[in-house]
mmCIF file of C-alpha atoms and ligand atoms in Angstrom:
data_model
loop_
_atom_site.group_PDB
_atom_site.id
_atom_site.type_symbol
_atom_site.label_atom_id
_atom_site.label_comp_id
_atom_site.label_asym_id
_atom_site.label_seq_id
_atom_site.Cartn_x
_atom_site.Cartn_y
_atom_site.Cartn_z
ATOM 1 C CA UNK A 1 1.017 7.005 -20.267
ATOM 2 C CA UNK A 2 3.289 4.159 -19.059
ATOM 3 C CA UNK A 3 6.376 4.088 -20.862
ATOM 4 C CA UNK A 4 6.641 0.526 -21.687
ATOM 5 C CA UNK A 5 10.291 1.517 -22.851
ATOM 6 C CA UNK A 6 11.097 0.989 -19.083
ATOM 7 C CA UNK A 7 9.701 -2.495 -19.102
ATOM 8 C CA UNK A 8 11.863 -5.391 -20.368
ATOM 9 C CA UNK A 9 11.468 -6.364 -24.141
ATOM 10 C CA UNK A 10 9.390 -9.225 -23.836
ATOM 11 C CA UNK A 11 11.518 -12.691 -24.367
ATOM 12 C CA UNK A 12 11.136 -14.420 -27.823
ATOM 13 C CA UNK A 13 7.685 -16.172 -28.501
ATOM 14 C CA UNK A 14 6.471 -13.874 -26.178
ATOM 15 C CA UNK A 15 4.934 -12.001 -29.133
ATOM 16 C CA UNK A 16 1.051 -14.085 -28.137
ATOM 17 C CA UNK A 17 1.377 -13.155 -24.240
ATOM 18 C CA UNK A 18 2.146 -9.325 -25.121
ATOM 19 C CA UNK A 19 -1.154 -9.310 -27.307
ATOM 20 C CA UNK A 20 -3.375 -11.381 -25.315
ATOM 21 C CA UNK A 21 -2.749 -9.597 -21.890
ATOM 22 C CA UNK A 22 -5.229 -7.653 -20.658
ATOM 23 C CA UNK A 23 -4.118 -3.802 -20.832
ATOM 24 C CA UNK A 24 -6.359 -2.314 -18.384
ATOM 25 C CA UNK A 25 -8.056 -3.571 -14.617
ATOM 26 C CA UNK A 26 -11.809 -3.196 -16.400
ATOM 27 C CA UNK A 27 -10.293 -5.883 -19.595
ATOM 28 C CA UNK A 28 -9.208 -8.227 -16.782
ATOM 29 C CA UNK A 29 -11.739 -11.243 -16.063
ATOM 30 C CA UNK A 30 -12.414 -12.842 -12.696
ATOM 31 C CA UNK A 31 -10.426 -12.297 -9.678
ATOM 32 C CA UNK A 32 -13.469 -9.578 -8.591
ATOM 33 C CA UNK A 33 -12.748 -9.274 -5.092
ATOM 34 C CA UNK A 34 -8.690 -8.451 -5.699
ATOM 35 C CA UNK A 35 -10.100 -5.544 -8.393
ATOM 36 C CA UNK A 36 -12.385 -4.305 -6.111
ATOM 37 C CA UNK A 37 -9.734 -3.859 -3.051
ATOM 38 C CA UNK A 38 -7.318 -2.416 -5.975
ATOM 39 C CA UNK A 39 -9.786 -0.112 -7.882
ATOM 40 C CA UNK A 40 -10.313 1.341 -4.345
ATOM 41 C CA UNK A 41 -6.783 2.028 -3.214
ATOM 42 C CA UNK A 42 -5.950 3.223 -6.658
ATOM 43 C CA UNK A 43 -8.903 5.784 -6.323
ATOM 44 C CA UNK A 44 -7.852 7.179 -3.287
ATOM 45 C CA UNK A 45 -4.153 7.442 -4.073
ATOM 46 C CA UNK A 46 -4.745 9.329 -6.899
ATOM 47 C CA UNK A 47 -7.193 12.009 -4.836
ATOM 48 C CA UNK A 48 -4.632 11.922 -2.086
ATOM 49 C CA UNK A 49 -1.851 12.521 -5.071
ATOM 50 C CA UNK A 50 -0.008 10.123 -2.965
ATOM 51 C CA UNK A 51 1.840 6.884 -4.297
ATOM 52 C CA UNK A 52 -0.151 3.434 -3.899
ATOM 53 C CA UNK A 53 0.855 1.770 -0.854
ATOM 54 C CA UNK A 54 2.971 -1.634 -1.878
ATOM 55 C CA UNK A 55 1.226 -4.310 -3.040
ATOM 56 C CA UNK A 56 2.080 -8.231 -2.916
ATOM 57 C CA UNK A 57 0.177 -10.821 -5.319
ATOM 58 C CA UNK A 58 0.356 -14.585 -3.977
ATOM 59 C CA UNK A 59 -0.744 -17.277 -6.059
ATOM 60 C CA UNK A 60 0.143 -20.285 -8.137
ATOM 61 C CA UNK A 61 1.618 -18.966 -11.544
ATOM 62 C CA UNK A 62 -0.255 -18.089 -14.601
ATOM 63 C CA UNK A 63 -3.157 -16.327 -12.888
ATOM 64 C CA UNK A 64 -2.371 -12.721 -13.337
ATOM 65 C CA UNK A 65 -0.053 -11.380 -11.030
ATOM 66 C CA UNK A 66 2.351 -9.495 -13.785
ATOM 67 C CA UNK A 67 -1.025 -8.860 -15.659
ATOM 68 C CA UNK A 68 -2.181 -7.084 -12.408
ATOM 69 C CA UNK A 69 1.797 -5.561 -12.417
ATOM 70 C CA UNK A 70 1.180 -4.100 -15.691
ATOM 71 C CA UNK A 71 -2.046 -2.874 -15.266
ATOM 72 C CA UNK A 72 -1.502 -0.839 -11.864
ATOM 73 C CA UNK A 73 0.838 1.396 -13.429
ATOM 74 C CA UNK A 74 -1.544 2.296 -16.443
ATOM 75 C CA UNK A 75 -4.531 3.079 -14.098
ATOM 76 C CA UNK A 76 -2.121 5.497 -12.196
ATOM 77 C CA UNK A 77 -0.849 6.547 -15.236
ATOM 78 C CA UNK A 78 2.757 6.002 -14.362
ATOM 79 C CA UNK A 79 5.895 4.362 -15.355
ATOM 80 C CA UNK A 80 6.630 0.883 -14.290
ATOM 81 C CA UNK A 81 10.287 -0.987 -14.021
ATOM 82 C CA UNK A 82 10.147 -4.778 -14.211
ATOM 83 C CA UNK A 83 12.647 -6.985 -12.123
ATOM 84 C CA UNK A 84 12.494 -10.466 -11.195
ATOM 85 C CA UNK A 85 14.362 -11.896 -7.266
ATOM 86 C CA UNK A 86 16.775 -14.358 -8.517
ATOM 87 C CA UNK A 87 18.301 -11.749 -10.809
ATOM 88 C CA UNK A 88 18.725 -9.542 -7.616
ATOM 89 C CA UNK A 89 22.145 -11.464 -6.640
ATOM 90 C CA UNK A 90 23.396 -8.572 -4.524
ATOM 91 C CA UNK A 91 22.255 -5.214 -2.974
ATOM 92 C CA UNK A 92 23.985 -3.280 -5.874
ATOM 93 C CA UNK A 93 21.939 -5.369 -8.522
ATOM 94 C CA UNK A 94 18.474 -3.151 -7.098
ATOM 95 C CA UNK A 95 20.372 0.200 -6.540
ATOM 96 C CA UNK A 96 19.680 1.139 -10.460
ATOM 97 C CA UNK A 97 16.194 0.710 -9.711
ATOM 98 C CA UNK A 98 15.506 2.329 -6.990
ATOM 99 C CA UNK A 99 17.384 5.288 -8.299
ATOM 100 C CA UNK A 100 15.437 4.864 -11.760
ATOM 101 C CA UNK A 101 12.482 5.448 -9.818
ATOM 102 C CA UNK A 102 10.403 8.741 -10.998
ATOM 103 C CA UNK A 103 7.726 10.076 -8.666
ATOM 104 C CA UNK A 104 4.994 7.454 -7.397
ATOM 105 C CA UNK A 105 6.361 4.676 -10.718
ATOM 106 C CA UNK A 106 6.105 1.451 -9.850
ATOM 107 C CA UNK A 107 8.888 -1.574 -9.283
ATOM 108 C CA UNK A 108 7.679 -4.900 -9.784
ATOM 109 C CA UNK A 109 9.939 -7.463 -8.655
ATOM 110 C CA UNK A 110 8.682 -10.710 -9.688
ATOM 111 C CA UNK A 111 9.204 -14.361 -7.798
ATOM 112 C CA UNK A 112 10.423 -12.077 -4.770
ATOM 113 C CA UNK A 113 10.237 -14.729 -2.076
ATOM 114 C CA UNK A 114 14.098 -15.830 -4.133
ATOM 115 C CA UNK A 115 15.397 -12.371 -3.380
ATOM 116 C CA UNK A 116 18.594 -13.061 -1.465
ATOM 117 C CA UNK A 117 18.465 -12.377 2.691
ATOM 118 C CA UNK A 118 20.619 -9.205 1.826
ATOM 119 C CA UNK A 119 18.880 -7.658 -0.742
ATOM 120 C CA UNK A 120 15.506 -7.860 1.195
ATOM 121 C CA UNK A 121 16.990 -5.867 3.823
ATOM 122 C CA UNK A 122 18.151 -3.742 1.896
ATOM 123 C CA UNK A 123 14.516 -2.708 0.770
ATOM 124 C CA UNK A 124 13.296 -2.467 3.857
ATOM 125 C CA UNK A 125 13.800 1.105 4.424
ATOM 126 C CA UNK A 126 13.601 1.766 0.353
ATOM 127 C CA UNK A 127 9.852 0.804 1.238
ATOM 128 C CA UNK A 128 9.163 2.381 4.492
ATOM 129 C CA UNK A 129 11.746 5.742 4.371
ATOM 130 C CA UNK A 130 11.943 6.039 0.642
ATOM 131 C CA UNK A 131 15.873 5.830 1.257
ATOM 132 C CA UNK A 132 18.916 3.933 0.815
ATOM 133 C CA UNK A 133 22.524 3.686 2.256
ATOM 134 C CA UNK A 134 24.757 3.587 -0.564
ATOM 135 C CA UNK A 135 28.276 2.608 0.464
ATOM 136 C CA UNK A 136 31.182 4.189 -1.511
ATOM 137 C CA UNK A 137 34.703 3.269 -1.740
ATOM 138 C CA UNK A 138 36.323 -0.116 0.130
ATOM 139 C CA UNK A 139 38.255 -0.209 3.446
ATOM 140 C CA UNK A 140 39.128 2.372 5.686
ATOM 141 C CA UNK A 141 37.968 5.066 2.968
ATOM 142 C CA UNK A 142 34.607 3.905 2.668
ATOM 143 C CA UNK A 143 31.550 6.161 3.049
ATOM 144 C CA UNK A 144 28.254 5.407 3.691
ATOM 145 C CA UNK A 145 26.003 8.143 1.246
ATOM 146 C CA UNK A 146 22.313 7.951 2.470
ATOM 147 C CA UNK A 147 20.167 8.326 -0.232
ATOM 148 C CA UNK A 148 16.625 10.185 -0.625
ATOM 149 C CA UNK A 149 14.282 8.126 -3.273
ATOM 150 C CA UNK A 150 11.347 9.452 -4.863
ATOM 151 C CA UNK A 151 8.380 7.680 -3.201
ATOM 152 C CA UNK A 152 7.284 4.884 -4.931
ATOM 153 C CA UNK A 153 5.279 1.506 -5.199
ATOM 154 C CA UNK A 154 6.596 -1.948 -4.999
ATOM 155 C CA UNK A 155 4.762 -4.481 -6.474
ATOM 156 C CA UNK A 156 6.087 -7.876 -5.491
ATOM 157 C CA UNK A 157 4.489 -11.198 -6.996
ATOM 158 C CA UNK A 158 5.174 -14.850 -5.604
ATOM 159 C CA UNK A 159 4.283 -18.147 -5.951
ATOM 160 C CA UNK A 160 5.080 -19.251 -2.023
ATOM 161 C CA UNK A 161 3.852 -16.360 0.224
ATOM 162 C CA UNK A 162 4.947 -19.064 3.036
ATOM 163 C CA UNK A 163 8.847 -18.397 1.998
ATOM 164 C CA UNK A 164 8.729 -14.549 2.471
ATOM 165 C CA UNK A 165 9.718 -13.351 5.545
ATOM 166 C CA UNK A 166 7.791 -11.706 7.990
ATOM 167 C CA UNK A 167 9.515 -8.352 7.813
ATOM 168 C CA UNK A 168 9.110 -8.164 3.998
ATOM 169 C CA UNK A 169 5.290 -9.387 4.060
ATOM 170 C CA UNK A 170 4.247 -6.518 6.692
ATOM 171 C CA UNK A 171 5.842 -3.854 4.639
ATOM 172 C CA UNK A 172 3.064 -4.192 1.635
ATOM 173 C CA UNK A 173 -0.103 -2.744 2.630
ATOM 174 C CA UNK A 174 -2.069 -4.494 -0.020
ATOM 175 C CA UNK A 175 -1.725 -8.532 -0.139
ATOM 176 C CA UNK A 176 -3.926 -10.311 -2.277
ATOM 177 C CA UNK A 177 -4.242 -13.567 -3.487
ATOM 178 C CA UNK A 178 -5.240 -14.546 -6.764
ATOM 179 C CA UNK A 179 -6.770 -17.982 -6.938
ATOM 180 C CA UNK A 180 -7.845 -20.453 -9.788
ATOM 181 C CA UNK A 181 -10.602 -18.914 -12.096
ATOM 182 C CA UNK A 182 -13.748 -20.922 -12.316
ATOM 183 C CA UNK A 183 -14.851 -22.368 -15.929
ATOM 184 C CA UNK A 184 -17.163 -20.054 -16.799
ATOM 185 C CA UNK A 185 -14.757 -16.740 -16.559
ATOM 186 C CA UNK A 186 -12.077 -19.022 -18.473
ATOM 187 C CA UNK A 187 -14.418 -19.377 -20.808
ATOM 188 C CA UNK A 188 -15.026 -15.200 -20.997
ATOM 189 C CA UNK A 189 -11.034 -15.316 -21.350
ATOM 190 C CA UNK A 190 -10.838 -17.885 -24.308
ATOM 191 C CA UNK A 191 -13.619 -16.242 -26.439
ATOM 192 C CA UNK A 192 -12.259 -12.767 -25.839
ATOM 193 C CA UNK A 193 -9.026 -14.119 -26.622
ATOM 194 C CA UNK A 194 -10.325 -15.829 -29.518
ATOM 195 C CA UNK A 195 -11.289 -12.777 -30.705
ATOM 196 C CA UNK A 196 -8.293 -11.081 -30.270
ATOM 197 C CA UNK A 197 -6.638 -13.216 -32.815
ATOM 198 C CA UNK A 198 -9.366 -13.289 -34.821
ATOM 199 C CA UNK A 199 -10.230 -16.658 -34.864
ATOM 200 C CA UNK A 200 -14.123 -18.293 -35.428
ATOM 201 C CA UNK A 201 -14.760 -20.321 -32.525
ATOM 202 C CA UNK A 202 -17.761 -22.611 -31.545
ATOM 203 C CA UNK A 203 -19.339 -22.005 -27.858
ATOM 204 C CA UNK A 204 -19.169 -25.811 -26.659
ATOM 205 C CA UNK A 205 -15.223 -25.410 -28.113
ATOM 206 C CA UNK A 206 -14.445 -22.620 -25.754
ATOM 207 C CA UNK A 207 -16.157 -24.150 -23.075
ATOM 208 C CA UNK A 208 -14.448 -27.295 -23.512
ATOM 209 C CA UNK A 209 -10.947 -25.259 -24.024
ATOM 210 C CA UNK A 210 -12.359 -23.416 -20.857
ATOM 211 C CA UNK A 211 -12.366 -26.958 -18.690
ATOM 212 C CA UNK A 212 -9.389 -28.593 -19.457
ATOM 213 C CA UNK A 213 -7.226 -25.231 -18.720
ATOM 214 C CA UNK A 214 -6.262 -26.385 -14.937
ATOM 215 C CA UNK A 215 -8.126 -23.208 -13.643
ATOM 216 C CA UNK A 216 -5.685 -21.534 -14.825
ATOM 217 C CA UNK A 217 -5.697 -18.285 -17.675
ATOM 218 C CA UNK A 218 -1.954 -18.789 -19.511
ATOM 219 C CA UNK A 219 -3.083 -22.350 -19.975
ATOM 220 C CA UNK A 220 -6.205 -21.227 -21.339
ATOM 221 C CA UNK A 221 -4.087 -18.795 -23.637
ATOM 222 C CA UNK A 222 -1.723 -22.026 -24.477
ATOM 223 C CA UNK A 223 -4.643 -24.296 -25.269
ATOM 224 C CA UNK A 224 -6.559 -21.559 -27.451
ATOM 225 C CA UNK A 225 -3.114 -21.029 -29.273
ATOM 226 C CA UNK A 226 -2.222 -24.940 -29.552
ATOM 227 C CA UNK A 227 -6.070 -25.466 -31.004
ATOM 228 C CA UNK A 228 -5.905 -22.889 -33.584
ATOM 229 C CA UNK A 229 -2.756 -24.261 -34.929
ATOM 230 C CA UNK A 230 -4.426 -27.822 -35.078
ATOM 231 C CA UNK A 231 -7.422 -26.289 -36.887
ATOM 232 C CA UNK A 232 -5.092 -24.298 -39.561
ATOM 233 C CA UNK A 233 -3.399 -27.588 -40.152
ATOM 234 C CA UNK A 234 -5.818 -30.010 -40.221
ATOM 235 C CA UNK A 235 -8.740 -28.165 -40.655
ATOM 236 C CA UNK A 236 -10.093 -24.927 -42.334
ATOM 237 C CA UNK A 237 -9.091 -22.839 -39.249
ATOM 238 C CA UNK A 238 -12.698 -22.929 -37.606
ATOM 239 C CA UNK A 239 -12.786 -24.357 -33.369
ATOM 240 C CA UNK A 240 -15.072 -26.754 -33.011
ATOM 241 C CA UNK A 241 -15.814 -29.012 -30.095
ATOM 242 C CA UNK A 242 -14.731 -32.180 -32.359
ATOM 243 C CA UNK A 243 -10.981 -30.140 -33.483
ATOM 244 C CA UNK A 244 -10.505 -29.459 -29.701
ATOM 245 C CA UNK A 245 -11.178 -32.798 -28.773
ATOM 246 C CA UNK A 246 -8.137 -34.161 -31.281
ATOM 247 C CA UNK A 247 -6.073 -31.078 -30.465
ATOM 248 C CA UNK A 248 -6.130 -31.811 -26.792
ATOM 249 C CA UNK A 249 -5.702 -36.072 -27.717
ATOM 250 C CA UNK A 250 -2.939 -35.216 -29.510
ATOM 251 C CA UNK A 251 -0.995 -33.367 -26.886
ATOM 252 C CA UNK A 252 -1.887 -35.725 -24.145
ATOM 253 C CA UNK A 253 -4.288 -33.549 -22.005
ATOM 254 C CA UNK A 254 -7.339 -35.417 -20.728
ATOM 255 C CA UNK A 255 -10.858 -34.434 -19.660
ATOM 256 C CA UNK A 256 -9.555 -32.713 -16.243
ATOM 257 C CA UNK A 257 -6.750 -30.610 -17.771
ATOM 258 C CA UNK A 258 -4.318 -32.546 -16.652
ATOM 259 C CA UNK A 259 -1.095 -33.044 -18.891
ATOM 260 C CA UNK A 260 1.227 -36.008 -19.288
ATOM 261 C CA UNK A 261 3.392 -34.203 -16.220
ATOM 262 C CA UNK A 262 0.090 -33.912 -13.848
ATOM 263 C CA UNK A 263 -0.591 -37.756 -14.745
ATOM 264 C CA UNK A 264 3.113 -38.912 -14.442
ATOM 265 C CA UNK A 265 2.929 -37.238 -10.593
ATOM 266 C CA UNK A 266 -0.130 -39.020 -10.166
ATOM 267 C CA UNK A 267 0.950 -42.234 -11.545
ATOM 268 C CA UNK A 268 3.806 -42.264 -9.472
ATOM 269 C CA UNK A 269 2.315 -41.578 -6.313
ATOM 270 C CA UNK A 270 -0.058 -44.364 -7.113
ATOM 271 C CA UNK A 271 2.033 -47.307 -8.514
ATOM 272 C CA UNK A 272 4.987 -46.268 -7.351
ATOM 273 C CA UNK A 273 3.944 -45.433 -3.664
ATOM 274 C CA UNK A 274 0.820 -47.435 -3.496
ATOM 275 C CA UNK A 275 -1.239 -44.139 -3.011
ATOM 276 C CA UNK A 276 0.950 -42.396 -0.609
ATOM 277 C CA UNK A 277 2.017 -41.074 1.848
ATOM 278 C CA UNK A 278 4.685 -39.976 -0.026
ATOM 279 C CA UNK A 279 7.047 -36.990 0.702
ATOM 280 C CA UNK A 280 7.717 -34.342 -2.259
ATOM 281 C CA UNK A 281 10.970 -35.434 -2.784
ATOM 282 C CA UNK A 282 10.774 -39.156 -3.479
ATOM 283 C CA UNK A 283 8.373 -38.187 -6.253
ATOM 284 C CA UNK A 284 10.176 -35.444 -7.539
ATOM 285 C CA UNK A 285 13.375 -37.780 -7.726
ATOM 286 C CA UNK A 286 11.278 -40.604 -9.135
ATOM 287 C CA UNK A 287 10.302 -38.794 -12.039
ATOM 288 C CA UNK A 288 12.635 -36.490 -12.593
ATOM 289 C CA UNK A 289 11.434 -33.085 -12.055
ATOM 290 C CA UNK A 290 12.360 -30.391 -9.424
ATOM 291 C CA UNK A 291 10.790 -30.486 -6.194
ATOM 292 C CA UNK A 292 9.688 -26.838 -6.765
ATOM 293 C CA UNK A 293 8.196 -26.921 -10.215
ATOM 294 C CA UNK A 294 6.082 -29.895 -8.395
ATOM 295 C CA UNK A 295 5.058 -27.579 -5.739
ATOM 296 C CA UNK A 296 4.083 -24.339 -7.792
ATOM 297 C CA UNK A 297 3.152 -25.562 -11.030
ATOM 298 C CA UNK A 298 1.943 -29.061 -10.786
ATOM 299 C CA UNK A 299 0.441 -29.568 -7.180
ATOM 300 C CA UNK A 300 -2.054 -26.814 -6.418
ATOM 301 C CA UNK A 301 -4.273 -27.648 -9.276
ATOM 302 C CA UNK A 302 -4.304 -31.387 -8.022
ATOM 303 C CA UNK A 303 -4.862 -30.499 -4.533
ATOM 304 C CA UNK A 304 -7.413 -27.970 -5.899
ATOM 305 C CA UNK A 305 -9.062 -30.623 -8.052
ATOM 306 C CA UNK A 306 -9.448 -33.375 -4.560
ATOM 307 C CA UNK A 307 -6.869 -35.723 -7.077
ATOM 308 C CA UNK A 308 -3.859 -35.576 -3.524
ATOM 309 C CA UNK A 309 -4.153 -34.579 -0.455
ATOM 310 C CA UNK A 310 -1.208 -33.184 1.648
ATOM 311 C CA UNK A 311 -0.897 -34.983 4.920
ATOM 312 C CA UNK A 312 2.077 -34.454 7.669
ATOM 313 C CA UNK A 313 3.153 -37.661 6.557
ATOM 314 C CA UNK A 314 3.480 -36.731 2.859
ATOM 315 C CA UNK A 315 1.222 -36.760 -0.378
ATOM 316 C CA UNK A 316 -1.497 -39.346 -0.781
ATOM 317 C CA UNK A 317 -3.525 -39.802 -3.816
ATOM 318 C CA UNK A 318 -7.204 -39.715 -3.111
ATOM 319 C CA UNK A 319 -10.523 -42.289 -4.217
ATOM 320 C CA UNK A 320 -10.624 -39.842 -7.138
ATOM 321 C CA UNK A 321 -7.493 -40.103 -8.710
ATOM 322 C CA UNK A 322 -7.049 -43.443 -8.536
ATOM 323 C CA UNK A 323 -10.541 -43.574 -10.744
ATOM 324 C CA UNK A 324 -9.516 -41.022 -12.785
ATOM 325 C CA UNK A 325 -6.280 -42.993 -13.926
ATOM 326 C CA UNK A 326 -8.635 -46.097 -13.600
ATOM 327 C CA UNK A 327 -6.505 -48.195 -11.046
ATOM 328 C CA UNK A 328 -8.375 -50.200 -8.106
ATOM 329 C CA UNK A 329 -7.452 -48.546 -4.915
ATOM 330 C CA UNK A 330 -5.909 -50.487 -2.054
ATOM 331 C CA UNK A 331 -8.584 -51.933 0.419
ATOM 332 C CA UNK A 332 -8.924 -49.196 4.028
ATOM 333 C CA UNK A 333 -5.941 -49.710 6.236
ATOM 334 C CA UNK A 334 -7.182 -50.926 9.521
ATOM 335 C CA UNK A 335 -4.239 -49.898 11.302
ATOM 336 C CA UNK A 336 -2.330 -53.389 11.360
ATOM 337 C CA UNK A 337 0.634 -51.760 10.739
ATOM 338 C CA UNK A 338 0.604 -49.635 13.673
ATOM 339 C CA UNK A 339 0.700 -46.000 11.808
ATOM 340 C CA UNK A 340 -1.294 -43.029 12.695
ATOM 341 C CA UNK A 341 -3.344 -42.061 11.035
ATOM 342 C CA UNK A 342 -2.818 -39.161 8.383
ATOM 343 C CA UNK A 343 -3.453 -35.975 9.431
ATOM 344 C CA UNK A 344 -3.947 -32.466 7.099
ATOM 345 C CA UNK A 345 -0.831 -30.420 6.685
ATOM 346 C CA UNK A 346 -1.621 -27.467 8.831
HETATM 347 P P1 LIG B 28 1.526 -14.737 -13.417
HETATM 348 O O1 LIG B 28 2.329 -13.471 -13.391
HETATM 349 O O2 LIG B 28 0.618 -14.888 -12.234
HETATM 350 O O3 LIG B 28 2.359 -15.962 -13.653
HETATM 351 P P2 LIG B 28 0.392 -13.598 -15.829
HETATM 352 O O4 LIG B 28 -0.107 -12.288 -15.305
HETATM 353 O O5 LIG B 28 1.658 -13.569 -16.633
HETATM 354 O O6 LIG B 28 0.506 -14.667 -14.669
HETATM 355 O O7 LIG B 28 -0.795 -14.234 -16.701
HETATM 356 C C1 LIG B 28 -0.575 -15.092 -17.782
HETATM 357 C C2 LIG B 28 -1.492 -14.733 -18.930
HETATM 358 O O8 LIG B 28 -2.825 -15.034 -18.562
HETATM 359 C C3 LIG B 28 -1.477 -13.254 -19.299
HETATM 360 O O9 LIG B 28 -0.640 -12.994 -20.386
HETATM 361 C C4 LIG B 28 -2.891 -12.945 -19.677
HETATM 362 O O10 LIG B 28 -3.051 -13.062 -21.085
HETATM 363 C C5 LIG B 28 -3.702 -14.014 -19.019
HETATM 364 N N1 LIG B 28 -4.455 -13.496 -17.854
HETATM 365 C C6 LIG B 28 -4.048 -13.527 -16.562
HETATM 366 N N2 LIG B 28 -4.996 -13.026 -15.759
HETATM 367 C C7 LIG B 28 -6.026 -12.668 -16.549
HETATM 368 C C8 LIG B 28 -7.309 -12.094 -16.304
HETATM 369 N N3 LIG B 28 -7.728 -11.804 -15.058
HETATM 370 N N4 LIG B 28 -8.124 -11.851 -17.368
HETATM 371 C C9 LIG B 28 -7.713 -12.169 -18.611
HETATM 372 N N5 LIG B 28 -6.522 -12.724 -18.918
HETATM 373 C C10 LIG B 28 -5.683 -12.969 -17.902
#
């Protein structure tokens, strides 16, 4: 059994996410190829009776990785502690967790490319040795205690597998990343959902839900949750395709998926930077909104959807988004101006 005690509570209004999430690897949708790699290493580490070697989830957030975190631990039928990198400030903020740790549990430290340089090191030989120095007293007095740990599994999630350091990356065994989930499984994810909260739903409505959910399974979950709010309110409660249509009008997200924040980048890049190149700052400073929330949350489904491209002179919006937010584009450069021409970010 895993003792959820051991797990944070879940935050307020987190009541939906805790019911929707997938309990088990066999509930989870999509992401095949990552279950199948899993489903085999968990096998053999239970016949070995051995702990699962660490594991490190990479992708853009929302598609799973803490769902994946939670489910591990059930399928090895352990405990599980839950941390997350920028809460890690100094070595002695991880030492209660590694010394929580019962035989083969799990540690998931979450956004773990922000754990501090320090810190890191420190679980480098928490991960390979199953050990720690712990040093007690200050000064002259000080001792250094080294400290056996019961062996264990680190599960680490990020959003920017570029930002981890080498060192850290080759001590997981298992790296796997989790990309967007096609519109067919999102629609498996909003009609299971849909079901969960016992809600009558139309097909075309899920589908529709399904492909304006950025690829992306919370924002399924947020639609689906935003919709059947609409339909209690305005409605008698039933989806349709015509109450998702007003829902999703209402809240500003258009045929794409794309919310007033994907469209504000866009806009920007295109009125204000006549297309592009632009670099990630100058638009995060134009409208307002951290450089990094750009990066994780709003650029990979634009990239993903051929709306930007990322050149090594900076962002430029493509032919398609220019139609999609129904502005002319500029005629072809022919090079008056003497730049180069753009080349992919490598
Ligand atoms: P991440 O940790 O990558 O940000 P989460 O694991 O928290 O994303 O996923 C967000 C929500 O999306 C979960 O609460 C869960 O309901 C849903 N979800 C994620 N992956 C799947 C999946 N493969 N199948 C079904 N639902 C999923």
């Amino acid at each position: 059994m895993v003792r959820e005690s051991m797990m944070q509570p879940p935050a307020p209004g987190d009541e939906n996410d805790v019911a929707l999430r997938p309990k088990r690897i066999a509930d989870m949708i999509g992401q095949r190829e990552v279950i199948e790699v899993l489903q085999i290493a968990i096998d053999a580490a239970k016949k070995r009776d051995e702990p699962l070697g660490h594991v490190l989830f990479d992708g853009p957030p929302g598609l799973g990785k803490t769902t994946f975190a939670t489910c591990i631990p059930r399928e090895l039928d352990v405990p599980v502690q839950m941390a997350s990198g920028p809460a890690l400030k100094a070595p002695k903020d991880i030492i209660p967790y590694l010394t929580n740790l019962e035989d083969r549990s799990v540690l998931f430290i979450d956004e773990i490319h922000r754990l501090p340089k320090a810190v890191e090191e420190y679980l480098y030989t928490a991960m390979e040795d199953f050990r720690i120095d712990i040093v007690l007293g200050e000064g002259v007095s000080a001792r250094t205690l080294n400290l056996q740990l019961k062996p264990f599994t680190l599960i680490g999630a990020t959003t920017r597998a570029g930002m981890l350091s080498g060192p850290l990356r080759d001590r997981f065994q298992i790296r796997e990343h989790l990309g967007f989930y096609t519109d067919s499984e999102l629609t498996a994810i909003v009609r299971t959902n849909a079901r969960k909260l016992d809600l009558a739903i139309t097909d075309d409505a899920a589908e529709e839900i399904a492909r304006r959910s950025r690829g992306t399974p919370r924002v399924a979950n947020n639609r689906l949750l935003w919709v059947r709010d609409y339909a209690l309110a305005k409605s008698d409660g039933r989806v349709t395709l015509d109450i998702v249509h007003r829902a999703m009008k209402m809240t500003g997200i258009d045929r794409l998926g794309l919310d007033r924040q994907d469209r504000k980048y866009l806009d920007t890049l295109i009125r204000v930077f006549g297309g592009g190149p632009a670099g990630i700052e100058a638009i995060a400073h134009t409208i307002n909104v951290p450089s990094d929330t750009l990066v994780d949350e709003v650029e990979p489904f634009l990239l993903r959807s051929e709306l930007i491209i990322r050149t090594t002179r900076g962002r430029c919006a493509t032919p398609r988004a220019f139609e999609h937010l129904n502005v002319v584009p500029p005629a072809p450069s022919t090079g008056r101006d003497g730049q180069l021409p753009l080349f992919p970010e490598s």
